[in-house]
Amino acid sequence: MPIFNLSSFSKRLKDKEWGMGEFKVHRVRFFNYVPSGIRCVAYNNQSNRLAVSRTDGTVEIYNLSANYFQEKFFPGHESRATEALCWAEGQRLFSAGLNGEILEYDLQALNIKYALDAFGGPIWSMAASPSGSQLVVGCEDGSVKLFEVTPEKIQFARNFDRQKSRILSLSWHPAGTHIAAGSIDYISVFDVKSGSIIRKMVLDRQHLGVTKSRCIVWGVAFLSDGTVISVDSVGKVQLWDSATGTLVKSHLIANADVQSIAVADQEDSFVVGTAEGTVFHFQLVSVTSSSSEKQWVRTKPFQHHTHDVRTVAHSPTALISGGTDTHLVIRPLMEKVEVKNYDAALRKITFPHRRLISCSKRRQLLLFQFAHHLELWRLGSTLATGKNGDTLPLSKNADHLLHLKTKGPENIICSCVSQCGSWIAYSTASRFFLYRLKYEHDNISLQRVSKMPAFLQSAVHILFSEDSRKLFVASNQGSLHILHLLEGSFKHLHTFQPQSGTVEAMCLLAVSPDGNWLAASGTSAGVHVYDLNHLKLHCTVPAYNFPVTALAIAPNTNNLVIAHSDQQVFEFSIPDKQYTDWSRAVQKQGFHQLWLQRDTPITHISFHPKRPMHILLHDAYMFCIIDKALPLPNDKTVLYNPLPPKNESDVFLRRTAHAFKISKIYKPLLFMDLLDERTLVAVERPLDDIIAQLPPPIKKKKFGT
Amino acid sequence: MAALEEEFTLSTGVLSAGPEGFLGVEQSDKADQFLVTDSGRTVVLYKVSDQKPLGSWSVKQGQTITCPAVCNFQTGEYIVVHDQKVLRIWNNEDVNLDKVFKATLSAEVHRIHSVQKTEPLVLFQRGAVRGLEALLAEPQQNIEAVIPDEEVIKWSEFFMVFKQPVLIFITEKHGNYFAYVQLCKSHSLSKYTLLLGKEEKSVKPNFTARVDGKFISLVSLSSDGCIYETLIPIYSSDTEKNHRLIRALMLKAVVSGAARNGTALTILDQDHVAVLGPPLPASKECLSIWNVKFQTLQTSKELPQGTSGQLWYHGEILFMLHGKCLTVIPYKCEVSSLAGALGKLKHTQESDPHSMPHFVDWETCSGYDLGSYSADQSRTLRRKKIETNLQPEVPGSKQLLSIIKNDSEKHIEVELRKFLAKSTPDFHTKIGDVVAGLLGRCKAEPSFYPRNCLMQLIQTRVLSYSLCPGLMEIALEHTDVQMLQLCLQQFPDIPESTTCACLKLFLSDTIQDEKKEMKEQTEIVQNGFSPEDNSCSKDDQQLNKKPGDAAKETTSFPVTSCPVTPKRAALINAVLHSAYSEAFLLPHLKDIPAKHITLFLQYLYFLYLKCSGNATMTLPGISPPTLSQIMDWICLLLDANFTVVLMIPDAKRLLLNLYKFVKSQISVYSELNKIEVSFRELQKLNQDKSNRGLYSIEVLELF
């Protein structure tokens, strides 16, 4: 048996694999991205999905069963400020806003089905009937309008008695017979059948002895026993008896507005959010241990927000809140969670689960996507070298090359810069733009490629081939277009039509570096792989329960690496049409439990050009290089060791211990890629920088009385 | 909230109820079993929960039972008297009363009284009292006459007051009523004249009584329908005089004044009485529960078939003769609240299937651990099935409460441990009920002090002062410092008066004697009652070295060793940690004797010096008092007692030292303030290095 000389082996290893993990990292913090504040959330019990609308009109769909993954989104629109969001007729999603329109979203094609003007001025509130077959909206002019939900559209049915001022909140009685409407200074109860007002409850404008000019009812909730709960701008949560129109109980909970309320389906608990960023949980509890008399008691306060909590939702197991500080917070109710695993932990979702950044490796460019503009930056350079942890002196700083504003009010859906840096493409909901860039010394000239074909209206995902000669566009109708790029123009090569019968949009694309294969994944169906030489469908990766969060095809081997929202990673050999042995081995052993417990999805996968055994992937809080040659970690091994190694043998042990090399230095990490074998680019967006750009929160006195 | 539960009847086939009803219903040594004696010849033992008789015994034809059968709790035997002089003692195995032990006495027996934990007492018709054992040793002994000839005993009751058996009986003579209180151990007898209203002369009043501290509260239902209370001192100052006792109105017109017969009352607890009788002249008879504290009717039950005007109350069960049936009504009383008394609570008995309260488990909310993760459970967020069909009450706590009422301390402890082991949905309220039960018994039975049980309950960390207001008072009474320390550490809402009472006790000489034993130990132990805590003692050793160094530095004010023993220090530290409001604490601090103020001030000064001895201004050990706590207490103590401190030479010297030390501290701080600006500049330089700016190129090596 040969004597194993550890130090000489490690020296050899170091010589051979110099910099196996040593990189120069361009640490970028100038991506000035600020997410929009959350305006509404709507929880759908049937599908366990959450719809979130933001102040810029964007609507996102989160799948709570799939590890809270943001699986779909609808781009925003400058003139479409969403004020209300609701699910009706099972899983149809509607929104209404200050432009006076009611919209229905097509959750398959990811576009807006239709917009219908309610003719009542800006719409402040909307609620679907308990059966889901009717919608009511509350308008600026004080009208409450009832719409019937038909299979294809919605149909105006009737106006209710018109009120003096705008209707800010609406709630149906669970039996569908009455509606409570919150207005300014009063709450009215309507009879749905006759449309007439049957009760009017006037609110007290007093707040701690000071009379405010008005009391805005921000939210109402109708319970099945006839109780109406209201939240208002005076800071009160009040319980009213709708039969008599009397105030039953009043809780003063805040010095500022209470802006939102949501009741559990069982009506044994509700949640309210205040402008001070606090969320209060109220529960119906017995007065004494043995009596059945029950009372609403304020049980738990949560302070997960710094700014106004504009909206709350109550799922059977969690309280969901969102507001101006842009975080979506999901707080599981511990008493309703049976297994106290990582799913029971608090979730705070701040960043989108898709990429906003693309990168040109050859020219070292980064393209940043904002709601209404794109920014192109060139990375700097350095000549110096150093050891782990050093910051190197810059010989050239990063340059802001281009600021490209969109035309029109629509938000940008997706964008891409080609590897050579000479093409930029982006798309809004109705238009597709392609630009040709020319670099002459320090000058850049930009030329728009005009006359886009009619089928290129809106894209969900755009991708350039590695040699920048082809452009792949995933349209929201489920088709994939391939364009051949020429100098200053293009030619339509082919369109892959969606599988018969499906209109599901493809959200993610990946092309192989040799240009032979294209992989595309939708929100629910499996990943399709197309043969680009023969222009046909090559195979479909077996469907998996959880949505795909990132896709990439490895050079040379043409292995497709797929990351799913449940943190599983698969490797699928395209030529062999089957999972690779490594992937099977991983599935057999299972991932490390800490790996599975991460709460942000993998958003980007890339490969090392010289090391085929390495896979690079990252989520918002870590990046990882998987070395497939090394053994997999099991639950007993240390997955992540933040301490630097102490000596040579420790370095060796760590290097060979297991396949996952994890770094958590850069966070929150929005993008990371390999520029070349020894250079990485990491785009961070520190939370403090976002908070600094938000409006100041309500000042609360911390000390004194 | 007091409530009557569903009534049920016991079959009375063998019993013959005379016009006067039964002779009595008495408790047996087993819970749930009661002895019923009819006015004729029969005694029946009932098991109430089964609603069936377990045994029945009769005397021979021609003989008559003259005194209700009772149980001798010490032996488990039953005793009955027939034909006024003949005593019979038997047990469950005996079949024929004729063949059991018989003793013929020399005088007529009025009643035999038996309560738990003592031997039965025999009250003779002429007022003499004998213990059963003494009597059986010599059945034919001479029985003296205690009360005058024409007086007749109308009513009697037997209590245990501070382990001392006390017998009270009421006699009547020509419409005048007299109360006799017999202390059985000291054989002292006091006689009182009860001053009743004029109208009482014609109708016999109903009596019931309970012990209220050093008095017997005699409650009577007079013929005007009102309830009066008379306080009779148990320990009379001089026995010679014939005291007169005046009654006070307790409740007005609870029964119709016209009701001549069929009225009865019994005390249920300190706030509630049960009254039997027609509430209005024309109405049918009713059993009503009155809250004496709030003067309100809690609940009532109509008894249309009429009663015999007799009411017995044993172990939360009311017995009465309703028509021809012996009716049993379980009675339940929770702590009364104003809202409850005002009738705001709808007390419904039916269990609504959806009424299961989802109590917040605060513990799991605050500190769930992620460690209990297992790989196979990783993916599914499982929801708790919401229990829709849970019974509203877990029987465990009910049982435990009845065990607390009657059983031995050992047994309670075992049962309590079982109860604590299983967690119930509304654990908090149940624990509250259990503590209330324990404290209730503590108050009723001074000898009963279930220390271990109470400690266990406090350590559940769900109790607060307001949930068990009597607990700390009882601990203070027993000078149980360990319990007090635990309470101070655990309760968030102790009133200032109680905090101060604890402080007084801790400073007082009652725990002084231990000082001598521990004299050699001078270190502070933060938790005096956990000597097994090694980390603590390690810290103490470090501390032990320090006084010397400190003494060198500050030679002008000699640092003495800790002025109190470690145990006492730990106790005082618990007080220092407790929450208070200055305005409420100050008046109580004034009541502390001067000697203790000096000691306390010495200790605080010592802590202050120790605190100032290191850079972080902290004391070693687990949860030591903070500097601000120490300073606040020094200020408070001086505020409250400044003049006193000035008058005592020792304290004055201490004050002077304190003053000098504070002065020197102030000068140190002012010097530090001066160099603060320079420090800030240094810090700024440091920060610039760590701030990377918007763009940088760094080297990263992955291992």
CSV table of N, CA, C and O in Angstrom, one decimal, chain A residues 612-662:
chain,number,residue,atom,x,y,z
A,612,PRO,N,-14.8,21.1,-17.0
A,612,PRO,CA,-16.2,20.5,-17.3
A,612,PRO,C,-16.9,19.9,-16.0
A,612,PRO,O,-18.1,19.8,-16.1
A,613,MET,N,-16.1,19.6,-15.0
A,613,MET,CA,-16.7,19.0,-13.8
A,613,MET,C,-17.4,20.1,-12.9
A,613,MET,O,-18.0,19.8,-11.9
A,614,HIS,N,-17.1,21.4,-13.2
A,614,HIS,CA,-17.7,22.4,-12.3
A,614,HIS,C,-19.0,23.0,-12.8
A,614,HIS,O,-19.1,23.3,-14.0
A,615,ILE,N,-19.9,23.2,-11.9
A,615,ILE,CA,-21.1,23.9,-12.2
A,615,ILE,C,-21.2,25.1,-11.2
A,615,ILE,O,-21.0,24.9,-10.0
A,616,LEU,N,-21.4,26.3,-11.7
A,616,LEU,CA,-21.6,27.5,-10.8
A,616,LEU,C,-23.0,27.8,-10.7
A,616,LEU,O,-23.7,27.9,-11.8
A,617,LEU,N,-23.5,28.0,-9.5
A,617,LEU,CA,-24.9,28.5,-9.4
A,617,LEU,C,-25.0,29.4,-8.2
A,617,LEU,O,-24.2,29.4,-7.3
A,618,HIS,N,-26.0,30.2,-8.2
A,618,HIS,CA,-26.2,31.2,-7.1
A,618,HIS,C,-27.6,31.5,-6.8
A,618,HIS,O,-28.5,31.4,-7.7
A,619,ASP,N,-27.9,31.8,-5.6
A,619,ASP,CA,-29.2,32.4,-5.2
A,619,ASP,C,-28.9,33.7,-4.6
A,619,ASP,O,-27.8,34.3,-4.8
A,620,ALA,N,-29.9,34.3,-3.9
A,620,ALA,CA,-29.7,35.7,-3.4
A,620,ALA,C,-28.7,35.7,-2.2
A,620,ALA,O,-28.2,36.8,-1.9
A,621,TYR,N,-28.4,34.6,-1.6
A,621,TYR,CA,-27.5,34.7,-0.4
A,621,TYR,C,-26.3,33.9,-0.5
A,621,TYR,O,-25.5,33.9,0.5
A,622,MET,N,-26.0,33.2,-1.6
A,622,MET,CA,-24.8,32.4,-1.6
A,622,MET,C,-24.5,32.1,-3.1
A,622,MET,O,-25.4,32.2,-4.0
A,623,PHE,N,-23.3,31.8,-3.4
A,623,PHE,CA,-23.0,31.2,-4.7
A,623,PHE,C,-22.1,30.0,-4.4
A,623,PHE,O,-21.5,29.8,-3.4
A,624,CYS,N,-22.2,29.0,-5.3
A,624,CYS,CA,-21.7,27.7,-5.1
A,624,CYS,C,-21.1,27.2,-6.4
A,624,CYS,O,-21.6,27.4,-7.5
A,625,ILE,N,-19.9,26.6,-6.2
A,625,ILE,CA,-19.3,25.8,-7.3
A,625,ILE,C,-19.5,24.3,-6.9
A,625,ILE,O,-19.0,23.9,-5.9
A,626,ILE,N,-20.2,23.6,-7.7
A,626,ILE,CA,-20.3,22.2,-7.5
A,626,ILE,C,-19.2,21.5,-8.3
A,626,ILE,O,-19.1,21.6,-9.5
A,627,ASP,N,-18.3,20.7,-7.6
A,627,ASP,CA,-17.3,20.0,-8.3
A,627,ASP,C,-17.8,18.5,-8.3
A,627,ASP,O,-17.8,17.8,-7.3
A,628,LYS,N,-18.2,18.1,-9.5
A,628,LYS,CA,-18.8,16.8,-9.6
A,628,LYS,C,-17.9,15.6,-9.3
A,628,LYS,O,-18.3,14.5,-9.1
A,629,ALA,N,-16.6,15.9,-9.4
A,629,ALA,CA,-15.6,14.9,-9.1
A,629,ALA,C,-15.5,14.5,-7.7
A,629,ALA,O,-15.0,13.4,-7.3
A,630,LEU,N,-15.9,15.4,-6.8
A,630,LEU,CA,-15.7,15.1,-5.4
A,630,LEU,C,-17.0,14.4,-4.8
A,630,LEU,O,-18.1,14.5,-5.4
A,631,PRO,N,-16.8,13.8,-3.7
A,631,PRO,CA,-18.0,13.1,-3.1
A,631,PRO,C,-19.0,14.1,-2.6
A,631,PRO,O,-18.7,15.2,-2.3
A,632,LEU,N,-20.2,13.6,-2.6
A,632,LEU,CA,-21.4,14.5,-2.2
A,632,LEU,C,-21.4,14.6,-0.7
A,632,LEU,O,-21.0,13.7,0.0
A,633,PRO,N,-21.8,15.7,-0.2
A,633,PRO,CA,-21.9,15.9,1.3
A,633,PRO,C,-23.1,15.1,1.8
A,633,PRO,O,-24.1,15.1,1.1
A,634,ASN,N,-23.0,14.5,2.9
A,634,ASN,CA,-24.2,14.0,3.6
A,634,ASN,C,-24.6,14.9,4.7
A,634,ASN,O,-23.9,15.9,5.0
A,635,ASP,N,-25.7,14.6,5.4
A,635,ASP,CA,-26.2,15.5,6.4
A,635,ASP,C,-25.2,15.7,7.6
A,635,ASP,O,-25.4,16.6,8.4
A,636,LYS,N,-24.2,14.8,7.7
A,636,LYS,CA,-23.3,14.9,8.9
A,636,LYS,C,-22.1,15.8,8.5
A,636,LYS,O,-21.5,16.4,9.4
A,637,THR,N,-21.8,16.0,7.2
A,637,THR,CA,-20.7,16.8,6.9
A,637,THR,C,-21.0,18.3,7.0
A,637,THR,O,-22.2,18.7,6.9
A,638,VAL,N,-20.0,19.1,7.2
A,638,VAL,CA,-20.2,20.6,7.3
A,638,VAL,C,-20.3,21.1,5.9
A,638,VAL,O,-19.4,20.9,5.1
A,639,LEU,N,-21.5,21.6,5.5
A,639,LEU,CA,-21.7,22.0,4.2
A,639,LEU,C,-21.0,23.3,3.9
A,639,LEU,O,-20.3,23.5,2.9
A,640,TYR,N,-21.0,24.2,4.8
A,640,TYR,CA,-20.5,25.5,4.6
A,640,TYR,C,-19.6,25.9,5.8
A,640,TYR,O,-20.1,26.0,6.9
A,641,ASN,N,-18.4,26.2,5.6
A,641,ASN,CA,-17.5,26.6,6.7
A,641,ASN,C,-17.0,28.0,6.5
A,641,ASN,O,-16.2,28.2,5.6
A,642,PRO,N,-17.5,28.9,7.2
A,642,PRO,CA,-17.2,30.3,7.0
A,642,PRO,C,-15.8,30.7,7.4
A,642,PRO,O,-15.2,31.7,6.9
A,643,LEU,N,-15.1,29.9,8.2
A,643,LEU,CA,-13.8,30.3,8.7
A,643,LEU,C,-12.7,30.0,7.6
A,643,LEU,O,-12.8,28.9,6.9
A,644,PRO,N,-11.7,30.8,7.5
A,644,PRO,CA,-10.6,30.5,6.5
A,644,PRO,C,-9.9,29.3,7.1
A,644,PRO,O,-9.7,29.1,8.3
A,645,PRO,N,-9.3,28.5,6.2
A,645,PRO,CA,-8.6,27.3,6.7
A,645,PRO,C,-7.3,27.7,7.4
A,645,PRO,O,-6.7,28.8,7.2
A,646,LYS,N,-6.9,26.9,8.4
A,646,LYS,CA,-5.8,27.3,9.3
A,646,LYS,C,-4.5,26.9,8.7
A,646,LYS,O,-3.5,27.7,8.9
A,647,ASN,N,-4.3,25.8,8.0
A,647,ASN,CA,-3.0,25.5,7.5
A,647,ASN,C,-3.2,24.7,6.2
A,647,ASN,O,-4.3,24.5,5.8
A,648,GLU,N,-2.1,24.3,5.7
A,648,GLU,CA,-2.1,23.6,4.4
A,648,GLU,C,-2.9,22.3,4.4
A,648,GLU,O,-3.7,22.1,3.5
A,649,SER,N,-2.8,21.5,5.4
A,649,SER,CA,-3.6,20.3,5.4
A,649,SER,C,-5.1,20.6,5.6
A,649,SER,O,-5.9,19.8,5.0
A,650,ASP,N,-5.4,21.6,6.2
A,650,ASP,CA,-6.8,22.0,6.4
A,650,ASP,C,-7.3,22.4,5.0
A,650,ASP,O,-8.5,22.1,4.6
A,651,VAL,N,-6.5,23.2,4.3
A,651,VAL,CA,-6.9,23.6,2.9
A,651,VAL,C,-7.2,22.4,2.1
A,651,VAL,O,-8.2,22.3,1.4
A,652,PHE,N,-6.3,21.4,2.2
A,652,PHE,CA,-6.4,20.2,1.4
A,652,PHE,C,-7.7,19.4,1.8
A,652,PHE,O,-8.5,19.0,0.9
A,653,LEU,N,-7.9,19.3,3.1
A,653,LEU,CA,-9.1,18.6,3.6
A,653,LEU,C,-10.3,19.3,3.1
A,653,LEU,O,-11.3,18.6,2.6
A,654,ARG,N,-10.4,20.6,3.2
A,654,ARG,CA,-11.6,21.3,2.8
A,654,ARG,C,-11.8,21.1,1.3
A,654,ARG,O,-12.9,21.0,0.8
A,655,ARG,N,-10.7,21.2,0.5
A,655,ARG,CA,-10.8,21.1,-0.9
A,655,ARG,C,-11.4,19.8,-1.4
A,655,ARG,O,-12.2,19.7,-2.3
A,656,THR,N,-11.0,18.8,-0.7
A,656,THR,CA,-11.4,17.4,-1.1
A,656,THR,C,-12.6,16.9,-0.3
A,656,THR,O,-13.0,15.8,-0.6
A,657,ALA,N,-13.1,17.7,0.6
A,657,ALA,CA,-14.1,17.1,1.5
A,657,ALA,C,-15.4,16.8,0.8
A,657,ALA,O,-15.8,15.7,0.8
A,658,HIS,N,-16.0,17.8,0.1
A,658,HIS,CA,-17.2,17.4,-0.6
A,658,HIS,C,-17.4,18.4,-1.8
A,658,HIS,O,-16.6,19.3,-2.0
A,659,ALA,N,-18.4,18.1,-2.6
A,659,ALA,CA,-18.5,18.7,-3.9
A,659,ALA,C,-18.9,20.2,-3.9
A,659,ALA,O,-18.8,20.9,-4.8
A,660,PHE,N,-19.5,20.6,-2.8
A,660,PHE,CA,-20.2,22.0,-2.7
A,660,PHE,C,-19.2,23.0,-2.1
A,660,PHE,O,-18.9,22.9,-0.9
A,661,LYS,N,-18.7,23.9,-3.0
A,661,LYS,CA,-17.9,25.0,-2.5
A,661,LYS,C,-18.8,26.2,-2.4
A,661,LYS,O,-19.1,26.8,-3.5
A,662,ILE,N,-19.1,26.6,-1.2
A,662,ILE,CA,-20.1,27.7,-1.1
A,662,ILE,C,-19.4,29.0,-0.5
A,662,ILE,O,-18.6,28.9,0.4
